Coordinates of C-alpha atoms and ligand atoms in Angstrom, one line a residue:
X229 CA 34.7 -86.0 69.4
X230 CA 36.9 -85.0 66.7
X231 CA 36.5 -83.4 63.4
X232 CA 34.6 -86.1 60.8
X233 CA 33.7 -88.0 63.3
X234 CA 30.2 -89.9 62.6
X235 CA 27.6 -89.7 65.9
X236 CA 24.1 -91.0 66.0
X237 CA 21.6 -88.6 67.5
X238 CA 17.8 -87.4 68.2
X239 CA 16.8 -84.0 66.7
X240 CA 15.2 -82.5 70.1
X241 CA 14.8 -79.2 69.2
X242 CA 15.0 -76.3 66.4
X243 CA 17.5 -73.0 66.5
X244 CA 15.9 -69.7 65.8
X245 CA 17.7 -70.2 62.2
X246 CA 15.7 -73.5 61.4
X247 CA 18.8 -75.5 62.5
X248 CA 17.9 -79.0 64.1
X249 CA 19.0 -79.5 67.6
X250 CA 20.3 -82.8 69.1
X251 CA 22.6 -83.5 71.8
X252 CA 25.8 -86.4 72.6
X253 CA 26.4 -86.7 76.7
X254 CA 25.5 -83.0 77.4
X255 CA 27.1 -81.5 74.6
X256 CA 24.9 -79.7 71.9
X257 CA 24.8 -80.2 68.0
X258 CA 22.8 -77.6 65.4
X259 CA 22.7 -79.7 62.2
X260 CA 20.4 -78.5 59.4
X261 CA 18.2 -79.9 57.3
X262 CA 16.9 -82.4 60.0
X263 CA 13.7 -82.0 61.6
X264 CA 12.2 -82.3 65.7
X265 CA 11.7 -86.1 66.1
X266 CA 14.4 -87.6 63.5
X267 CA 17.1 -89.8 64.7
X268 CA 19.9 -89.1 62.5
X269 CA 23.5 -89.8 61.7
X270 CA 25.6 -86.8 60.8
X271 CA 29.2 -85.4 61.1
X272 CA 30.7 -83.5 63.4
X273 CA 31.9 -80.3 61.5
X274 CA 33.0 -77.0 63.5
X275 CA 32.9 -77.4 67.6
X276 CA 33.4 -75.0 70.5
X277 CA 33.2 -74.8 73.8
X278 CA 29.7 -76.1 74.9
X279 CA 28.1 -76.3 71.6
X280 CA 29.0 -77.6 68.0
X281 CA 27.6 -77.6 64.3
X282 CA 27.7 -80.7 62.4
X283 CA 26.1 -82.1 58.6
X284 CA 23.2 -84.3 57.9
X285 CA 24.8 -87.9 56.6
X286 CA 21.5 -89.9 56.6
X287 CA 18.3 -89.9 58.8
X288 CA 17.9 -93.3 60.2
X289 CA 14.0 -92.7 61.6
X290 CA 12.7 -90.0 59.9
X291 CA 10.5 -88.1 62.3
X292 CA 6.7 -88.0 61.9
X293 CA 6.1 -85.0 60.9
X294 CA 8.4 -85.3 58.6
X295 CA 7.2 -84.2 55.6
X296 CA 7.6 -84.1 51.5
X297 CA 9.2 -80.3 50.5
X298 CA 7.3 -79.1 47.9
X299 CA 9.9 -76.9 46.4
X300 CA 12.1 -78.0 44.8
X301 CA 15.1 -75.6 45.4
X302 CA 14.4 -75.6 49.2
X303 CA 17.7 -76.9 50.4
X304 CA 19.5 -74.4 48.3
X305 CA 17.1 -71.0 49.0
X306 CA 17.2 -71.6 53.0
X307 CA 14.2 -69.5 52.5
X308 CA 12.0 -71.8 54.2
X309 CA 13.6 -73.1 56.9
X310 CA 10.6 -75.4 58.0
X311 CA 9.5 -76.5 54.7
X312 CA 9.9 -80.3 55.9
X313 CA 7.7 -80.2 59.3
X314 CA 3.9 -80.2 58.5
X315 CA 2.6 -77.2 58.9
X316 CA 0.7 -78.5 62.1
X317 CA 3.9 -79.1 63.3
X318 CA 5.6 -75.6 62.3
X319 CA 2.7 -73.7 64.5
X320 CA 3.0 -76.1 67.6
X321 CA 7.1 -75.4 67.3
X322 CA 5.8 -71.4 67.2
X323 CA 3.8 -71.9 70.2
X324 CA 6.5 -73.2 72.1
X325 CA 8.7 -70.2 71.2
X326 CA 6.6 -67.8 72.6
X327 CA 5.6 -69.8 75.8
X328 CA 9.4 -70.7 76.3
X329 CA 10.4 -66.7 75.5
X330 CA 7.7 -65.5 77.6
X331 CA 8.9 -67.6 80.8
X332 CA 12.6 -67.7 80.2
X333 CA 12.8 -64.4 79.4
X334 CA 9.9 -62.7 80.5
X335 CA 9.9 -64.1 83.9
X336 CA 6.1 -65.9 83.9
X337 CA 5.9 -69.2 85.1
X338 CA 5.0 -71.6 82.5
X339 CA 1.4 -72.9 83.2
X340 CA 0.0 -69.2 84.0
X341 CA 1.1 -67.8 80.4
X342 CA -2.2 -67.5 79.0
X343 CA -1.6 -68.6 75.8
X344 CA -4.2 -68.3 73.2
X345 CA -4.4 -70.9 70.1
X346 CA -1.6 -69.5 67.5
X347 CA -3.5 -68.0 64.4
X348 CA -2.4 -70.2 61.5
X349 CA -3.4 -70.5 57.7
X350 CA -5.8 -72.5 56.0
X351 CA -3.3 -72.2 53.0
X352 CA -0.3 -71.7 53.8
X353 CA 1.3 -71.2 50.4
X354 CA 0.9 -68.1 48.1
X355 CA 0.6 -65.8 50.9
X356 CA 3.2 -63.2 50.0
X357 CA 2.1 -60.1 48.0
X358 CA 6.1 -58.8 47.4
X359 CA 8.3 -60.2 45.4
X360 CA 12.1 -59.2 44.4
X361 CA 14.0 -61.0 41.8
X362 CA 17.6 -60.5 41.0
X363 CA 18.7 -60.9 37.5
X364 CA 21.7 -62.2 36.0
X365 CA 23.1 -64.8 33.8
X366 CA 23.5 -68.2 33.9
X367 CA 27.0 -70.1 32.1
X368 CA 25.7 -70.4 29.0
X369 CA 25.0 -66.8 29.0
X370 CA 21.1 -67.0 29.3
X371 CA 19.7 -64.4 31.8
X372 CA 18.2 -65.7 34.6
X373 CA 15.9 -64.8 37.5
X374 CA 15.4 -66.6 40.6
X375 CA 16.9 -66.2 43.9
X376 CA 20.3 -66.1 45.9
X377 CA 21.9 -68.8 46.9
X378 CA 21.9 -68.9 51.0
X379 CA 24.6 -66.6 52.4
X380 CA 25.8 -65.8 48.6
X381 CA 25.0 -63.7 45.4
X382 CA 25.2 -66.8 43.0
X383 CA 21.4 -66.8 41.5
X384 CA 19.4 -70.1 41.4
X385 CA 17.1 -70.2 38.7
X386 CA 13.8 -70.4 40.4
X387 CA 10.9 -67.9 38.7
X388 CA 8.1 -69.4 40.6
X389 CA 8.4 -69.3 44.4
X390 CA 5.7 -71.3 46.1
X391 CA 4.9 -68.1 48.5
X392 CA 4.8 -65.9 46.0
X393 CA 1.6 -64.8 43.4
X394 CA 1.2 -66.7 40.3
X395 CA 1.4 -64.0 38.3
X396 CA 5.5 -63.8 39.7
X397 CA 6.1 -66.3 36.6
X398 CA 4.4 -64.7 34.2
X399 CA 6.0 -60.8 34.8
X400 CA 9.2 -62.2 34.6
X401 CA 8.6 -64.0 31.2
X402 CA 7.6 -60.7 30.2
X403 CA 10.7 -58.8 31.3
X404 CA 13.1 -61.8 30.1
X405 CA 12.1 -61.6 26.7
X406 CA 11.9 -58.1 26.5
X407 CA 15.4 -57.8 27.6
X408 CA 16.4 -60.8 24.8
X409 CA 14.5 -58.9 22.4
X410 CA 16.0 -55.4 23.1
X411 CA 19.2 -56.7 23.8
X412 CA 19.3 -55.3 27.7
X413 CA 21.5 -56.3 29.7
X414 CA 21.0 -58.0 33.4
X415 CA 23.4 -56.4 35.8
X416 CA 26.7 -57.7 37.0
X417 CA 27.5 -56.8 40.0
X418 CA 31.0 -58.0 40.3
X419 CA 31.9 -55.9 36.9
X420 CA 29.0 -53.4 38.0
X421 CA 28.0 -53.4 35.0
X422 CA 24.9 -54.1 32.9
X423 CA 21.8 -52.4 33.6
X424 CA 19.1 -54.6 34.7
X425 CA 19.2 -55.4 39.0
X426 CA 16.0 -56.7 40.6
X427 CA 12.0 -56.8 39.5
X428 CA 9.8 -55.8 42.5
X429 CA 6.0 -57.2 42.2
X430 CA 4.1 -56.4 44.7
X431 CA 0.1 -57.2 44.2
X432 CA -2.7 -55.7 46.3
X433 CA -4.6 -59.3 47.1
X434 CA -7.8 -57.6 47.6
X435 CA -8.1 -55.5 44.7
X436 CA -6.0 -57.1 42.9
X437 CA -3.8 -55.0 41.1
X438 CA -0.4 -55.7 40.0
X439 CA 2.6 -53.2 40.5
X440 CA 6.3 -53.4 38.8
X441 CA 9.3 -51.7 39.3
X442 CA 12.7 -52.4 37.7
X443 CA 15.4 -51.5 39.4
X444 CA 18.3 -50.7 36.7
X445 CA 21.9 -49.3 37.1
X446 CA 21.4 -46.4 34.9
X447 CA 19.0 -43.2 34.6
X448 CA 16.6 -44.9 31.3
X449 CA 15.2 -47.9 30.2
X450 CA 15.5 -48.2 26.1
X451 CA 12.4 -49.1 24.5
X452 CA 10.5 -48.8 28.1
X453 CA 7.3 -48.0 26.1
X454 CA 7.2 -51.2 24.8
X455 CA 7.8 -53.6 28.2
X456 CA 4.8 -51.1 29.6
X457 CA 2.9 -52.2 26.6
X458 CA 3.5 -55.4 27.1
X459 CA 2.9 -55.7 31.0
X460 CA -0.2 -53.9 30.8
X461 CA -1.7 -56.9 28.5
X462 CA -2.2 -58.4 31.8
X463 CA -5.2 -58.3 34.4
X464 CA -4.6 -56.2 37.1
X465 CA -1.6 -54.3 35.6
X466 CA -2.0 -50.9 37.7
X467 CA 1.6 -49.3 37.9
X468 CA 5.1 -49.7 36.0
X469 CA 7.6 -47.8 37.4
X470 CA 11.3 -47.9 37.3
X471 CA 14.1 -47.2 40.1
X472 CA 17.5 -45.6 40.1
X473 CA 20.4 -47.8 41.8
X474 CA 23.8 -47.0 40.2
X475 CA 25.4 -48.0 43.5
X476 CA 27.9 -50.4 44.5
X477 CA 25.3 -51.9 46.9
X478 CA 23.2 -55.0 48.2
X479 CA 20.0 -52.5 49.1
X480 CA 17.8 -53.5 46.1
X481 CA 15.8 -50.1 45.8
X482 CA 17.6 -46.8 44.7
X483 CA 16.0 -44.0 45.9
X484 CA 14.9 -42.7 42.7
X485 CA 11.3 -43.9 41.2
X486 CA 10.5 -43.0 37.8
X487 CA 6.8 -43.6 36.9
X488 CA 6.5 -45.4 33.3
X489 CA 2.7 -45.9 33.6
X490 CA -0.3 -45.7 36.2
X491 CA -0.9 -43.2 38.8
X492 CA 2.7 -44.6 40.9
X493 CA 1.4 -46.5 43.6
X494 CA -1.4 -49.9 43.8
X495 CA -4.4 -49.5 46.3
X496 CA -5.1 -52.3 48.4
X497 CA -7.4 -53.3 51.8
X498 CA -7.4 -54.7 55.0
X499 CA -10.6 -55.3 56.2
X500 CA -12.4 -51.9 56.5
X501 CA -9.2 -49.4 55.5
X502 CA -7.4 -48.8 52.8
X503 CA -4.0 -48.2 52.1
X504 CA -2.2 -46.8 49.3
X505 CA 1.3 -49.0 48.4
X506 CA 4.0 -47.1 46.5
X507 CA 7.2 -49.2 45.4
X508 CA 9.6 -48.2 48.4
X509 CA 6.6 -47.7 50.9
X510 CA 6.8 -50.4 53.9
X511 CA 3.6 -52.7 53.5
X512 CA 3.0 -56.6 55.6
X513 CA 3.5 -58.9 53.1
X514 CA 1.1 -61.5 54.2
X515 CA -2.3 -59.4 53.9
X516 CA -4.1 -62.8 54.8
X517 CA -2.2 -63.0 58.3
X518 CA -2.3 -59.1 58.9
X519 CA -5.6 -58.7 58.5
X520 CA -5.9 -61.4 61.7
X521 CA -3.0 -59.9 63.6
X522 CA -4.8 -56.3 63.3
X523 CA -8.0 -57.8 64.7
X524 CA -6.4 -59.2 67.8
X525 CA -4.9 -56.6 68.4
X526 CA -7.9 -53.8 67.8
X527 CA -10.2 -56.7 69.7
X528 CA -7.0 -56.6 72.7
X529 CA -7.5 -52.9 72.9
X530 CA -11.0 -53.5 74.1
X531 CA -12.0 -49.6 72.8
X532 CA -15.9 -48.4 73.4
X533 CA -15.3 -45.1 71.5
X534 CA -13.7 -42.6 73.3
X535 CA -10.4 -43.6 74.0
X536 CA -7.1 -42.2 73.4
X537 CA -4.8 -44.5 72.1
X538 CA -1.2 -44.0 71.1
X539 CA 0.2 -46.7 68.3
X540 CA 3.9 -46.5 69.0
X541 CA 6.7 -47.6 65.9
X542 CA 3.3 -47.1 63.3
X543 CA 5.3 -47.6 59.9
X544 CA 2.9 -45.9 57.4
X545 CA 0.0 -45.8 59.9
X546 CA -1.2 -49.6 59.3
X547 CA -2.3 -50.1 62.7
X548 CA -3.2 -46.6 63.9
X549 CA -6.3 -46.5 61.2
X550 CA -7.3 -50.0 62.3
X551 CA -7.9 -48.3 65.8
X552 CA -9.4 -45.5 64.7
X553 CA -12.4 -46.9 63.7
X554 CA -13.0 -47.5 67.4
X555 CA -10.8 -45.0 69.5
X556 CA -11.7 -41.4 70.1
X557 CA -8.4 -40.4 68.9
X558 CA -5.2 -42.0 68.0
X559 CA -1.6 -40.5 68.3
X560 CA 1.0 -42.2 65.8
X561 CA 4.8 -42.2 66.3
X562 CA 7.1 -43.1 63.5
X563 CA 11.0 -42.8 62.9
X564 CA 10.9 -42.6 59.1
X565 CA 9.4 -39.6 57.6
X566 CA 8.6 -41.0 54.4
X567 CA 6.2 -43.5 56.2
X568 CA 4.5 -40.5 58.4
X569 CA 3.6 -39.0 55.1
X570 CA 2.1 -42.3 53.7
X571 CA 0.4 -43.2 56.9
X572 CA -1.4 -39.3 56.5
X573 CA -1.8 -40.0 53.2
X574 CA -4.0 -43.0 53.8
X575 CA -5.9 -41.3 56.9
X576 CA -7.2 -39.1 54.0
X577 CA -8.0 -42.3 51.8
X578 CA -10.0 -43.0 54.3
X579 CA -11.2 -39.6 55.7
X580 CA -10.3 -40.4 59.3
X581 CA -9.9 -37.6 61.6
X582 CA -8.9 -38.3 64.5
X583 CA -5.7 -39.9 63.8
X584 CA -2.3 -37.4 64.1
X585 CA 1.3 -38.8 63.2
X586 CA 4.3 -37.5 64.9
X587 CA 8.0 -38.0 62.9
X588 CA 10.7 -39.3 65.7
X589 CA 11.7 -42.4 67.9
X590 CA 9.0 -43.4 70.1
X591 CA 11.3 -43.2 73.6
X592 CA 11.6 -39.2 72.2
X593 CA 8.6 -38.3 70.9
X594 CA 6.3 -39.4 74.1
X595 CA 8.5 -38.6 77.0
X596 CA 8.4 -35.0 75.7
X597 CA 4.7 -35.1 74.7
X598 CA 4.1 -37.0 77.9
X599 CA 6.2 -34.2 80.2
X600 CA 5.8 -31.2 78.3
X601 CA 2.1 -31.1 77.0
X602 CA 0.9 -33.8 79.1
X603 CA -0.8 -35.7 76.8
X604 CA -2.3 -39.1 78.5
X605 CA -3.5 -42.5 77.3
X606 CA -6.2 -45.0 77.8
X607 CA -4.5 -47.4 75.8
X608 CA -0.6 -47.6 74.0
X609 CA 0.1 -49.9 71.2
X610 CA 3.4 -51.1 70.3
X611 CA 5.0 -52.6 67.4
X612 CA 8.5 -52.1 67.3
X613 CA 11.2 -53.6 65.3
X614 CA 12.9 -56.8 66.2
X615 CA 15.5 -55.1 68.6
X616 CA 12.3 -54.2 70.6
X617 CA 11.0 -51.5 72.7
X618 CA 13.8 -48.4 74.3
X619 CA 14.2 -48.7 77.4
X620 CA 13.1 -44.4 77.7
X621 CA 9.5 -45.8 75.6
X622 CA 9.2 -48.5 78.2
X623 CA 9.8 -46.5 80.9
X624 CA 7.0 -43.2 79.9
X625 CA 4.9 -46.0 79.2
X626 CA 4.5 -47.1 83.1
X627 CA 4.6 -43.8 84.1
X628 CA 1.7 -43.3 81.8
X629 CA -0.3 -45.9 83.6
X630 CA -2.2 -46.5 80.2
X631 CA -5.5 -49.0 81.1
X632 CA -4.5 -51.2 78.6
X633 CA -1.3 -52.2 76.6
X634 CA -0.8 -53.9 73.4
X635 CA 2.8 -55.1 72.7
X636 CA 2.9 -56.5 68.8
X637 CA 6.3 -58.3 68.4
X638 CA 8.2 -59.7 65.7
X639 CA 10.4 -61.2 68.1
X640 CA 10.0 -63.0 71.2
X641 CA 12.9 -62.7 73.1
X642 CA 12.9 -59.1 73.2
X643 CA 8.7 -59.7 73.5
X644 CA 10.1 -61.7 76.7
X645 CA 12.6 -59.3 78.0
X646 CA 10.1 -56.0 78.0
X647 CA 7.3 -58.1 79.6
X648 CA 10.0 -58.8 82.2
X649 CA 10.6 -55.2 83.3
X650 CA 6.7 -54.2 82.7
X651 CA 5.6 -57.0 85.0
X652 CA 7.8 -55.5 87.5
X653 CA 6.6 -52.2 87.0
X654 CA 2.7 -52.7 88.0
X655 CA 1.3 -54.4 84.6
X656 CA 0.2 -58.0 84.1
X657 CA -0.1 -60.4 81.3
X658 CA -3.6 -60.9 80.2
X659 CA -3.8 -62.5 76.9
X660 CA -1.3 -63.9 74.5
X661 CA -1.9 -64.9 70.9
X662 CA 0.4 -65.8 68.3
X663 CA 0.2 -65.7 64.6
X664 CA 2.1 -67.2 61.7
X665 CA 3.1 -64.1 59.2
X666 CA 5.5 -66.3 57.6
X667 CA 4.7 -69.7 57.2
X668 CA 8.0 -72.1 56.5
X669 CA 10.3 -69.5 58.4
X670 CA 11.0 -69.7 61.9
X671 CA 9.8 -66.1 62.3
X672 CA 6.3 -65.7 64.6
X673 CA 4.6 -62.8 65.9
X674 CA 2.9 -62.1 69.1
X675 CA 0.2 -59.8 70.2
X676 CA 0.0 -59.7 74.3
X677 CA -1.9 -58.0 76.4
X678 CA -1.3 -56.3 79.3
X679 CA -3.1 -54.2 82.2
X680 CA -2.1 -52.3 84.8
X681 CA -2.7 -53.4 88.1
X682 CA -3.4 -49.9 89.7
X683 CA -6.1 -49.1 86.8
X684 CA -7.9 -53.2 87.4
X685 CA -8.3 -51.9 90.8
X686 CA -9.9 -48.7 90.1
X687 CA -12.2 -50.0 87.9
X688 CA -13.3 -52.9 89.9
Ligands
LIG769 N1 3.0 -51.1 62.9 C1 3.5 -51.0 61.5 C2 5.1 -51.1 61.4 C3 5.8 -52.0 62.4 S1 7.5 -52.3 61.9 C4 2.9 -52.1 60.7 O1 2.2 -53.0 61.2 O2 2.9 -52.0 59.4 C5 8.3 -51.3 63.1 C6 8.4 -49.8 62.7 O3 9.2 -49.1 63.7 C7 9.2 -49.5 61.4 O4 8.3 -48.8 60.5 C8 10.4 -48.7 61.8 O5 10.8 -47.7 60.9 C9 9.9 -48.1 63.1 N2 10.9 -47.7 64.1 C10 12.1 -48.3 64.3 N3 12.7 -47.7 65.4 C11 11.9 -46.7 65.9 C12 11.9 -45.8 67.0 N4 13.0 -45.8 67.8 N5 10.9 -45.0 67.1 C13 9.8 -45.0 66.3 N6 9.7 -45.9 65.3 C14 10.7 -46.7 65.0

């Protein structure tokens, strides 16, 4: 095949990026925007060894589940990946990951991966409850908000993302006209230049409230009184803040938060606890999905109320308080320090007691607690980030010989890799049930759970 060359070919498959998969006598093609079932005709474009990428030139069949993307921009955002496969067909595609992850990888064979139904949404649209906007200008010199382009800082013009709040729309009106008004300008980052950067709304879904913080390349906001005046005319308006960034950078937040109005933070609930949300604290941001992630995994843990659980990578202590309505105590480890002191923050919200935060990396923090004051536990929770669990964590943990472990994952293949080595270390895969944080996006979580053999046969 050479460069140009036209091929004919059946989408089999899906990259982890959303990337079609289709193959010509062995050889393997990623072409996007085609989806699992379409035959189509496309280009060949860059090619290596075993694998090449090539473009879309037409579908010929277009696969059944195949369907109508509802935003318009979708091509251009890359946002959502899967916005053209039903949604039935996004969470079967999510299955498969996991159940081909979890035997690939993790070393099960195929039909004894006790795979659980994959928690999906009734609605999947709307479900995000954080939002950040860029700002800029467009050629005629209007500002703009929307969204980068895929790969690249040019903005599209999009105010109303289909997973975001309604209210998104509305805020950014707001801001726009303020700025027109008041003559501010929108940053520009290849001048640096300019003072507005990004909007972050974030919105408590159960409560309700609204929070906003602009992010501007200098240390004031003229006429602030009046843009808080202003946002506060709508429903739910809790908190208006703004944040420093006067750096030559593509991290949104500075580290600076000014408070223009409200007490600096939005309150907002999942299920039973509550959490206090300040603009650079770490929060899900489908509450809908979290909500049924943190069941499975408290209803996983299997606690009758005396337990000692340790909830390993615990971000602002989410998870931990979830299980210590239940547990008899719960032990939370956490690398950033700023999240340890929102995660005891919000075991006072909720005047729990028996929950105590430690500040360090897990494969640290329990090895030393584990050798040195021999601390023990019934059950250990995990939730680490996409690079997965240290191999030092991984290895206390079977020396621990907890009952029970509950391994949340934002990413199956490492999921699949430390399920290899615990299966080879005395535990065994119980239950595994996936659920769709991020519906559109290739991304799935998994909760599995897994017992150690020694413990099964003490107890039965
Ligand atoms: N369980 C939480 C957060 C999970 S995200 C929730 O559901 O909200 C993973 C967390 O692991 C992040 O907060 C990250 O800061 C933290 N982290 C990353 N590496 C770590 C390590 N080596 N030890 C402890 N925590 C770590």
């Amino acid at each position: 095949m050479k460069k140009n060359e036209v091929f004919t070919t059946v989408i089999q498959d899906m990259s982890e990026d959303g990337a079609g998969i289709g193959r010509t006598d062995g050889y393997t093609w990623f072409i996007k925007d085609t989806v699992i079932g379409d035959v189509v005709e496309a280009s060949a474009m860059k090619m290596k060894k075993h694998y090449g990428f090539a473009r879309l030139v037409r579908i010929l069949t277009p696969s059944p589940h195949r369907v109508e993307a509802k935003c318009p921009v979708a091509r251009q955002c890359g946002g959502c990946q899967l916005q053209a496969m039903s949604y039935e067909e996004q969470l079967a595609f999510k299955e498969r990951k996991i159940r081909s992850h979890l035997s690939r990888l993790g070393g099960i064979p195929e039909e004894e991966i006790p795979m659980e139904p994959v928690m999906g949404m009734e609605d999947p649209w709307r479900y995000r409850n954080k939002a950040q906007f860029p700002f800029g200008r467009n050629k005629a010199g209007e500002i703009i908000t929307g969204f980068y382009a895929g790969r690249t800082h040019a903005i599209i013009e999009h105010e109303d993302c289909f997973l975001g709040v309604e209210e998104n729309k509305e805020i950014l009106e707001i801001i726009k006209k303020f700025m027109n008004e008041y003559k501010i300008d929108p940053y520009d980052e290849t001048a640096h230049r300019g003072l507005v950067r990004h909007a972050l709304i974030r919105k408590g879904f159960v409560t309700g409230e609204l929070m906003v913080c602009l992010v501007i390349n200098g240390d004031r906001l003229p006429h602030s009184q009046e843009l808080v005046n202003r946002l506060r005319e709508m429903p739910g308006m809790t908190s208006v803040s703004i944040s420093i960034n006067k750096e030559k950078t593509n991290v949104i937040m500075g580290k600076e938060v000014v408070n223009l109005y409200g007490p600096g933070y939005i309150t907002d609930w999942i299920g039973e606890v509550k959490y206090r949300i300040s603009p650079l604290s770490f929060y899900q941001v489908n509450p809908v999905q979290t909500r049924k992630l943190y069941e499975t995994a408290l209803e996983f843990a299997g606690l009758e109320g005396g337990e000692t659980v340790w909830d390993l990578y615990c971000g602002i202590g989410t998870i931990s308080l979830f299980l210590a309505q239940k547990a008899g105590k719960v032990y939370g480890v956490e690398i950033v320090p700023q999240a340890i002191e929102d995660a005891r923050e919000n075991a006072r919200l909720n005047g729990m007691e028996n929950v105590e935060f430690f500040v360090g990396k897990a494969e640290e923090v329990l090895p030393e607690q584990y050798e040195k004051n021999h601390v023990r536990a019934d059950v250990i929770v995990v939730d680490p980030p996409r690079k997965g669990c240290d191999a030092k964590c991984l290895e206390t943990i079977v020396k621990m010989q907890p009952k029970r472990l509950v391994y949340v994952s934002c990413d199956s293949a490492t999921l699949g890799r430390d399920v290899k080595y615990l299966r080879e270390n005395g535990f065994e895969v119980e239950r595994v049930r996936g659920c769709d944080m991020f519906p559109g996006g290739t991304h799935v979580e998994t909760v599995v759970l897994m017992s150690h053999k020694s413990q099964a046969a003490q107890t039965a």
